[in-house]
Coordinates of C-alpha atoms and ligand atoms in Angstrom, one line a residue:
X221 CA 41.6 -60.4 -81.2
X222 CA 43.3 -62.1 -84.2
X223 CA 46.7 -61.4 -84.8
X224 CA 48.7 -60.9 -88.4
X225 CA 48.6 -65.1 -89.4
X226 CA 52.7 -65.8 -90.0
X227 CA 53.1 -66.8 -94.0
X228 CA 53.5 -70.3 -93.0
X229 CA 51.1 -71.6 -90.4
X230 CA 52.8 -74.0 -87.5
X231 CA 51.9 -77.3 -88.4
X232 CA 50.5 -78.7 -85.0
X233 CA 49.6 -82.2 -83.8
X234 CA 47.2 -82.3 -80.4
X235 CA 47.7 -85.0 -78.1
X236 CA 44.3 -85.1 -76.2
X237 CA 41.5 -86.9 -74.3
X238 CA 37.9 -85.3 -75.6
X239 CA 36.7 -83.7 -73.3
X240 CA 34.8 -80.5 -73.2
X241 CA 38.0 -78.0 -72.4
X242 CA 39.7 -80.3 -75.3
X243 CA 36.9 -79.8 -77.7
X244 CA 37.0 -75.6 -77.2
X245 CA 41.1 -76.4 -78.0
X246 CA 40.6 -78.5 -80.8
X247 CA 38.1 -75.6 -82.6
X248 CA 40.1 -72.8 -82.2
X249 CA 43.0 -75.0 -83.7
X250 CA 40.9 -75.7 -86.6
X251 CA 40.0 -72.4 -87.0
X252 CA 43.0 -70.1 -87.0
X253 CA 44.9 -69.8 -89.8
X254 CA 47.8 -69.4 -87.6
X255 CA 47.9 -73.2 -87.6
X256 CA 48.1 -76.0 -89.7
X257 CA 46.5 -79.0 -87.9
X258 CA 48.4 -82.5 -88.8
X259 CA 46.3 -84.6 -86.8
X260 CA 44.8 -85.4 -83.1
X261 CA 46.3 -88.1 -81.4
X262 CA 44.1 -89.2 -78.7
X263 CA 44.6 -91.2 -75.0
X264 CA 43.2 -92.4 -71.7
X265 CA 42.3 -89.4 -70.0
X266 CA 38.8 -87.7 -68.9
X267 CA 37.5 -91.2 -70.6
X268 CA 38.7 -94.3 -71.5
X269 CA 40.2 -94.6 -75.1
X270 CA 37.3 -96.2 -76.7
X271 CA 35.6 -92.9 -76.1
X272 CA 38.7 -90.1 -76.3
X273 CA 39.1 -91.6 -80.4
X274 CA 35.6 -91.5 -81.1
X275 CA 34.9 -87.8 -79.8
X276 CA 38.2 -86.3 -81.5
X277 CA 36.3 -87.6 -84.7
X278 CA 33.3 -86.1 -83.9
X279 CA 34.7 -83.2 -83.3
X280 CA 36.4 -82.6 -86.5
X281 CA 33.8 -83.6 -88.5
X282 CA 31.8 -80.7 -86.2
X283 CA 34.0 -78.2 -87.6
X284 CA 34.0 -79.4 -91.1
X285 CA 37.2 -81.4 -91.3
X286 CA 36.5 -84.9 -91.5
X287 CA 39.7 -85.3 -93.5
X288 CA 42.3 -84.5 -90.5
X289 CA 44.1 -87.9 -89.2
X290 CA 43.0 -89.1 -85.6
X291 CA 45.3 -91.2 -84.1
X292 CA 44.7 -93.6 -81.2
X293 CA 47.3 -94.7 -78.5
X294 CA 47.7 -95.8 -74.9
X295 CA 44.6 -96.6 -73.1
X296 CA 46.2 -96.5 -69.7
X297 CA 49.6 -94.9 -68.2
X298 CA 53.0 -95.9 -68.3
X299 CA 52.9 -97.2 -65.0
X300 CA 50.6 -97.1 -62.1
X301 CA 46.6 -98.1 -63.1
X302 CA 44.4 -96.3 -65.1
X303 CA 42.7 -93.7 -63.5
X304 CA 38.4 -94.4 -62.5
X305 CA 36.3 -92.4 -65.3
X306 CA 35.6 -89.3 -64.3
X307 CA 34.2 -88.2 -67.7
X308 CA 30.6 -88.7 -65.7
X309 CA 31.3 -86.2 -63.4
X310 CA 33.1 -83.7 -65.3
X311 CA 32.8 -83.9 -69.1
X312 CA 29.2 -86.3 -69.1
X313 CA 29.4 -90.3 -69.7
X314 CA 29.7 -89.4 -73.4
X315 CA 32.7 -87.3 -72.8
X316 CA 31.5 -84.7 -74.7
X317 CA 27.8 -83.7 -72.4
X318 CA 25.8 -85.6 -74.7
X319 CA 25.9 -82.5 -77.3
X320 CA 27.3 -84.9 -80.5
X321 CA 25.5 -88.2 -80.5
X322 CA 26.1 -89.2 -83.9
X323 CA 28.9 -91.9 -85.3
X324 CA 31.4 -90.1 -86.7
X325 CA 31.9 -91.0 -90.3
X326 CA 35.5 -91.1 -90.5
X327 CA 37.9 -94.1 -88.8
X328 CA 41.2 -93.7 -87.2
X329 CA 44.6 -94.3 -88.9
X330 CA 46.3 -97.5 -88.4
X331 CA 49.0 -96.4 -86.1
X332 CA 49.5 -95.7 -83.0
X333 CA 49.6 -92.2 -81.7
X334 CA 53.5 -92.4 -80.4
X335 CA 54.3 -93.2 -83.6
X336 CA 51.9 -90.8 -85.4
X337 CA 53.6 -87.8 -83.8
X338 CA 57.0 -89.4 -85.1
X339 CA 55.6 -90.0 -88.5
X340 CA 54.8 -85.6 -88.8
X341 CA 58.0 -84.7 -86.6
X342 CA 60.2 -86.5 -88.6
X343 CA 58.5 -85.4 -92.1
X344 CA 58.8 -81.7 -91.0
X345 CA 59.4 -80.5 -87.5
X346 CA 56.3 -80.0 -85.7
X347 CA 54.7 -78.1 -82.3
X348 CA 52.5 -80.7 -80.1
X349 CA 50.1 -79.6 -78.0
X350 CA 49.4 -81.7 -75.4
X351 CA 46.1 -81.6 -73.1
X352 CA 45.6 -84.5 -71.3
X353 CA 48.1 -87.2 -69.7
X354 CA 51.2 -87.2 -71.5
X355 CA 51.4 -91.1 -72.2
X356 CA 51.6 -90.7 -75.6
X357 CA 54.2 -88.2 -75.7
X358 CA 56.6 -90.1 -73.5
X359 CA 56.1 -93.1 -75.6
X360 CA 56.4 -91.4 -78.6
X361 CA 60.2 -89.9 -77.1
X362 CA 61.0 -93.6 -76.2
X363 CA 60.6 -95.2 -79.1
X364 CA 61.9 -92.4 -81.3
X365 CA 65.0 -90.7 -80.1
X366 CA 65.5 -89.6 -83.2
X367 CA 62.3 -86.8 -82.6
X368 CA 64.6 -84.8 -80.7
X369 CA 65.3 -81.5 -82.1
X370 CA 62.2 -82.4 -84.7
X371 CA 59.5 -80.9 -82.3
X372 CA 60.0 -77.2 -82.0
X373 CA 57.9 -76.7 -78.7
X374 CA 56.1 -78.5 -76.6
X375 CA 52.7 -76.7 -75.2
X376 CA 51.0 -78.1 -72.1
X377 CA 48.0 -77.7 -70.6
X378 CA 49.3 -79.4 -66.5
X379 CA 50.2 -79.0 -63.2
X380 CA 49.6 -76.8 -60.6
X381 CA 51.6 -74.2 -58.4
X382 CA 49.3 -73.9 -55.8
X383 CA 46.4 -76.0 -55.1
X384 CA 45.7 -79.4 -57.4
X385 CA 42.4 -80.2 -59.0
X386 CA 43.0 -84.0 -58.4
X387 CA 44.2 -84.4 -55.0
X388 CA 45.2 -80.9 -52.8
X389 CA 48.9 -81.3 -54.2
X390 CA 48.0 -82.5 -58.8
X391 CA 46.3 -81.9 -61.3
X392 CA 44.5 -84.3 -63.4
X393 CA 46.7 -84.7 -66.5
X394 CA 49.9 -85.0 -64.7
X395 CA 48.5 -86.9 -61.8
X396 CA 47.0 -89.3 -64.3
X397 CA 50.4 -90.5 -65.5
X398 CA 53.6 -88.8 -63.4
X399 CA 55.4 -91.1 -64.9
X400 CA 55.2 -90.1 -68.3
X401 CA 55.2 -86.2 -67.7
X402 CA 58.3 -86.5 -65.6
X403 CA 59.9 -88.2 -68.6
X404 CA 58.8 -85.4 -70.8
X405 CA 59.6 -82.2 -68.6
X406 CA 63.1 -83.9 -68.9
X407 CA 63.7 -84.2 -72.4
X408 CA 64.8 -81.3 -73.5
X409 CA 62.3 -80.0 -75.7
X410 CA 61.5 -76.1 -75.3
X411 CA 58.6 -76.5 -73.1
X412 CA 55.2 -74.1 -72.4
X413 CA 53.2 -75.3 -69.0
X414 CA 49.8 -73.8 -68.3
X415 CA 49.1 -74.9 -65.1
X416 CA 46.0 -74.6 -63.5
X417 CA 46.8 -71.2 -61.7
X418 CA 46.5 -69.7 -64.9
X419 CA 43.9 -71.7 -66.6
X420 CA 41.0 -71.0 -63.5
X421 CA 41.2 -67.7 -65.5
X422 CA 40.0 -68.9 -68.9
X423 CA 36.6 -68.1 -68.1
X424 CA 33.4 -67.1 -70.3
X425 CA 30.9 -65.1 -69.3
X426 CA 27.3 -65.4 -69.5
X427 CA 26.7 -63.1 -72.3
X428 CA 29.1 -64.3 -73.9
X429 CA 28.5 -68.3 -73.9
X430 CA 25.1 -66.8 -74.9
X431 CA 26.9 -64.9 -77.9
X432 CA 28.7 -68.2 -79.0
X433 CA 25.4 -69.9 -78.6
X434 CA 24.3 -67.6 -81.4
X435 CA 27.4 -67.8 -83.7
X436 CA 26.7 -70.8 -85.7
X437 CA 26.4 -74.7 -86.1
X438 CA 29.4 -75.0 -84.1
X439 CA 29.2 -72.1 -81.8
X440 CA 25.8 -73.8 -80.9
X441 CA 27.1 -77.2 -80.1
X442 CA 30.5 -75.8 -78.3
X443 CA 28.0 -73.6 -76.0
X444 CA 25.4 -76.3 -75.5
X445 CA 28.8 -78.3 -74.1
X446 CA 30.4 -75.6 -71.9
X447 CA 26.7 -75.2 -70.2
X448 CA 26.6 -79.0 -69.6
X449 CA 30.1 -78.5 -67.9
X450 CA 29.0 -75.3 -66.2
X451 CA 26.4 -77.1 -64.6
X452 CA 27.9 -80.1 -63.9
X453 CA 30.5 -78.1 -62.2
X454 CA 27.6 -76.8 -60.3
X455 CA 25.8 -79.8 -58.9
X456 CA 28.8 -81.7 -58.5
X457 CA 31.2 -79.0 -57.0
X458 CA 28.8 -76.7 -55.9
X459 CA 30.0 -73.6 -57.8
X460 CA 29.4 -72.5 -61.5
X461 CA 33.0 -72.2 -62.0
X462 CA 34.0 -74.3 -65.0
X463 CA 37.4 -73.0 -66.6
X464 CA 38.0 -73.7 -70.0
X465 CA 42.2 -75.4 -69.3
X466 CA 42.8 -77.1 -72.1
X467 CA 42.2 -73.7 -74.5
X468 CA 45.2 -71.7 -73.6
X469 CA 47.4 -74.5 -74.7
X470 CA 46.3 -73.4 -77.9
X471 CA 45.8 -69.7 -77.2
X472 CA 49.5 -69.2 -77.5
X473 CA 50.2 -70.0 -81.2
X474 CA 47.0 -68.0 -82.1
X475 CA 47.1 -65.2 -80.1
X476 CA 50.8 -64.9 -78.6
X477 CA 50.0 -61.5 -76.5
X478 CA 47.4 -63.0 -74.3
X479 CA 49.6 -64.8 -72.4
X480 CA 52.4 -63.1 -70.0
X481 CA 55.2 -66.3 -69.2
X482 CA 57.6 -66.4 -67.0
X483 CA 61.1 -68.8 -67.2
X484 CA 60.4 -71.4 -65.0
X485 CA 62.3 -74.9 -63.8
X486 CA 59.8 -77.5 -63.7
X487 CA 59.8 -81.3 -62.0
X488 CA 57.1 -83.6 -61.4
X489 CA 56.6 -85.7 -58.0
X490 CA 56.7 -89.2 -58.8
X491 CA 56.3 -90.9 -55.3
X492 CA 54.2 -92.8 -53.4
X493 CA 53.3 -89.9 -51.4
X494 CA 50.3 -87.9 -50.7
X495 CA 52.3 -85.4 -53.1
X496 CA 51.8 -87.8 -55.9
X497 CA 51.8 -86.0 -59.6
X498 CA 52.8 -82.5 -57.7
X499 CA 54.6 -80.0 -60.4
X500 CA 57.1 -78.4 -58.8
X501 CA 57.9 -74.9 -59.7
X502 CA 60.6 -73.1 -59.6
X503 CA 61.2 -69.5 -60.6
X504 CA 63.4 -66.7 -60.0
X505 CA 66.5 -67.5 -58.0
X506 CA 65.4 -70.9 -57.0
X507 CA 66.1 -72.5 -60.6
X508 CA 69.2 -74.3 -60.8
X509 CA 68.4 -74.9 -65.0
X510 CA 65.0 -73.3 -66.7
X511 CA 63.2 -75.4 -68.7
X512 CA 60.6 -73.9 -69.4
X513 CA 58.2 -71.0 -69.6
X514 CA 55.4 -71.3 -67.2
X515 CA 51.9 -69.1 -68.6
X516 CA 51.2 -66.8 -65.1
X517 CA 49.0 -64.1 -66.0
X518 CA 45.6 -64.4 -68.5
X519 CA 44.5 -61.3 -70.6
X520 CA 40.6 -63.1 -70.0
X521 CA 39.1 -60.9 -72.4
X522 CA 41.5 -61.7 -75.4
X523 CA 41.0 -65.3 -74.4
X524 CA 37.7 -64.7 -74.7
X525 CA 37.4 -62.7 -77.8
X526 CA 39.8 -64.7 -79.7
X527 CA 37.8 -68.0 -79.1
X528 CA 34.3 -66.7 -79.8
X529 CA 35.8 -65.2 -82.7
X530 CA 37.7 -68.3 -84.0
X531 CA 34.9 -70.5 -83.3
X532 CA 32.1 -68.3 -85.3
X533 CA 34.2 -68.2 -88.5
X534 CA 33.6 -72.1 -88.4
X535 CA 29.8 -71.1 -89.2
Ligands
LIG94 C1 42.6 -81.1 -67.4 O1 41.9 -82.2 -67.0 C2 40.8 -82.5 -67.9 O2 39.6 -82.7 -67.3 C3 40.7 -81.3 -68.8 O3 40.4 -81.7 -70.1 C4 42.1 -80.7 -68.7 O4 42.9 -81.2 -69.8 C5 42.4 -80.0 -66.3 O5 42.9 -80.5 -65.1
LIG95 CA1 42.0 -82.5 -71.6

């Protein structure tokens, strides 16, 4: 399902912690020529640092661009402790289920990821993408107040409306830092949540893991991942059902139609309570200001199509 690619692709820079659901995001990024990638900045998140910068290298030299800029930032939150590593329960010790065990070739840039995503804002305005704990982000709007206005929208895969995949009230990107995601929801910036209510739906089907399996070098390794996550999911959780969130942060600027969104006034629960990391939600009557579009309805087989797709012309 590829739509008519605009005469100027977006230029995009992807905040993220790799991480399987990150690596299906960063592919269909490379891929579509809907987007111009300026670089992956990478955090704290599913792994510690030391693994989230390695694996974004990995993964771009995967699909055959080495040559992209990773940048490396904060290697905890803003304020409360880093979060235990959960990538061996989730995403494999490696991060990345053990599918790309060889040193990348390329190195990081020397600077920091905050001031990375200044650095492209500020040459010419960007979109960020951001799929993991929004650290960077925050830092990156606290240091530079002169980004605002110079990032056109702000795409993030975080939250949850109903039940949390952290604790029964958060999710794991915005429970990771509340902090930071409370500062960003307030900043002004024209902001796209997927929260996990609509991301449970971006779901692949046998056949057609099987058919991505079959599409090529990098179809091969991306299935070979998502089966690891399937059935770690499995033993860990009991159920084969292993959505793939971080993709329809992307799926937006590639395939605009798959998505139904609905204006939405978002704020983040920053206590001490059980309700920790909580996105609160509010739609319809209840908003006193919108700001922002919340994703609420999945067209799964466009999602589905478009990545498979995407992800085969990588070869
Ligand atoms: C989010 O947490 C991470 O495990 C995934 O990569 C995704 O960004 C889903 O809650
Ligand atoms: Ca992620």
């Amino acid at each position: 399902m590829n739509e008519p690619a605009p005469a100027t692709p977006t230029r995009v820079v992807i905040d993220t912690d790799p991480g399987i659901d990150d690596a299906a995001a960063i592919l269909l990024a490379v891929a579509s020529p809907r987007i111009e990638l300026v670089g992956l900045t990478t955090v704290a998140g599913n792994s510690p640092l030391s693994v989230t910068t390695p694996n974004a290298l990995r993964l771009l030299e995967l699909a055959g661009v080495p040559s992209v800029p990773v940048a490396a930032g904060a290697d905890r939150p803003l304020v409360q402790p880093p979060p235990t590593d959960r990538s061996a329960s989730v995403h494999g010790e490696d991060g990345l289920g053990g599918v790309l065990a060889f040193a990348p070739a390329a190195r990081p840039v020397p600077r920091h990821a905050a001031d990375f995503i200044a650095d492209a804002a500020l040459e010419s305005t960007i979109t960020l993408v951001a799929i993991a704990p929004l650290t960077n982000v925050a830092l990156a709007l606290a240091l530079h107040p002169e980004l605002e206005g110079r990032i056109d929208r702000l795409l993030v895969m975080g939250g949850a409306r109903r039940e949390g995949n952290m604790t029964p009230a958060a999710e794991f990107n915005i429970w990771a830092d509340p902090e930071a995601a409370a500062r960003v929801f307030g900043a002004g910036i024209p902001l796209t949540l997927l929260p996990l209510d609509i991301t449970h739906q971006a779901l692949l089907t046998e056949a057609e893991l099987h058919r991505m399996a079959g599409s090529g070098k990098v179809g091969s390794a991306l299935a070979e991942m998502v089966a690891f996550y399937e059935h770690r999911h499995l033993h860990d959780y009991g159920d084969s059902f292993a959505p793939l969130h971080d993709v329809l942060a992307v799926l937006p600027l590639v395939a605009e139609s798959a998505i139904t969104f609905e204006d939405a006034e978002i704020s983040v629960d920053c206590g001490a309570s059980v309700s920790r990391g909580a996105t609160l939600v509010a739609t319809g009557g209840r908003m006193a200001s919108p700001n922002a579009v919340v994703g609420v309805e999945l067209d799964r087989e466009a999602f589905a199509e478009t990545l498979l797709e995407h992800v085969a012309s990588l070869g």
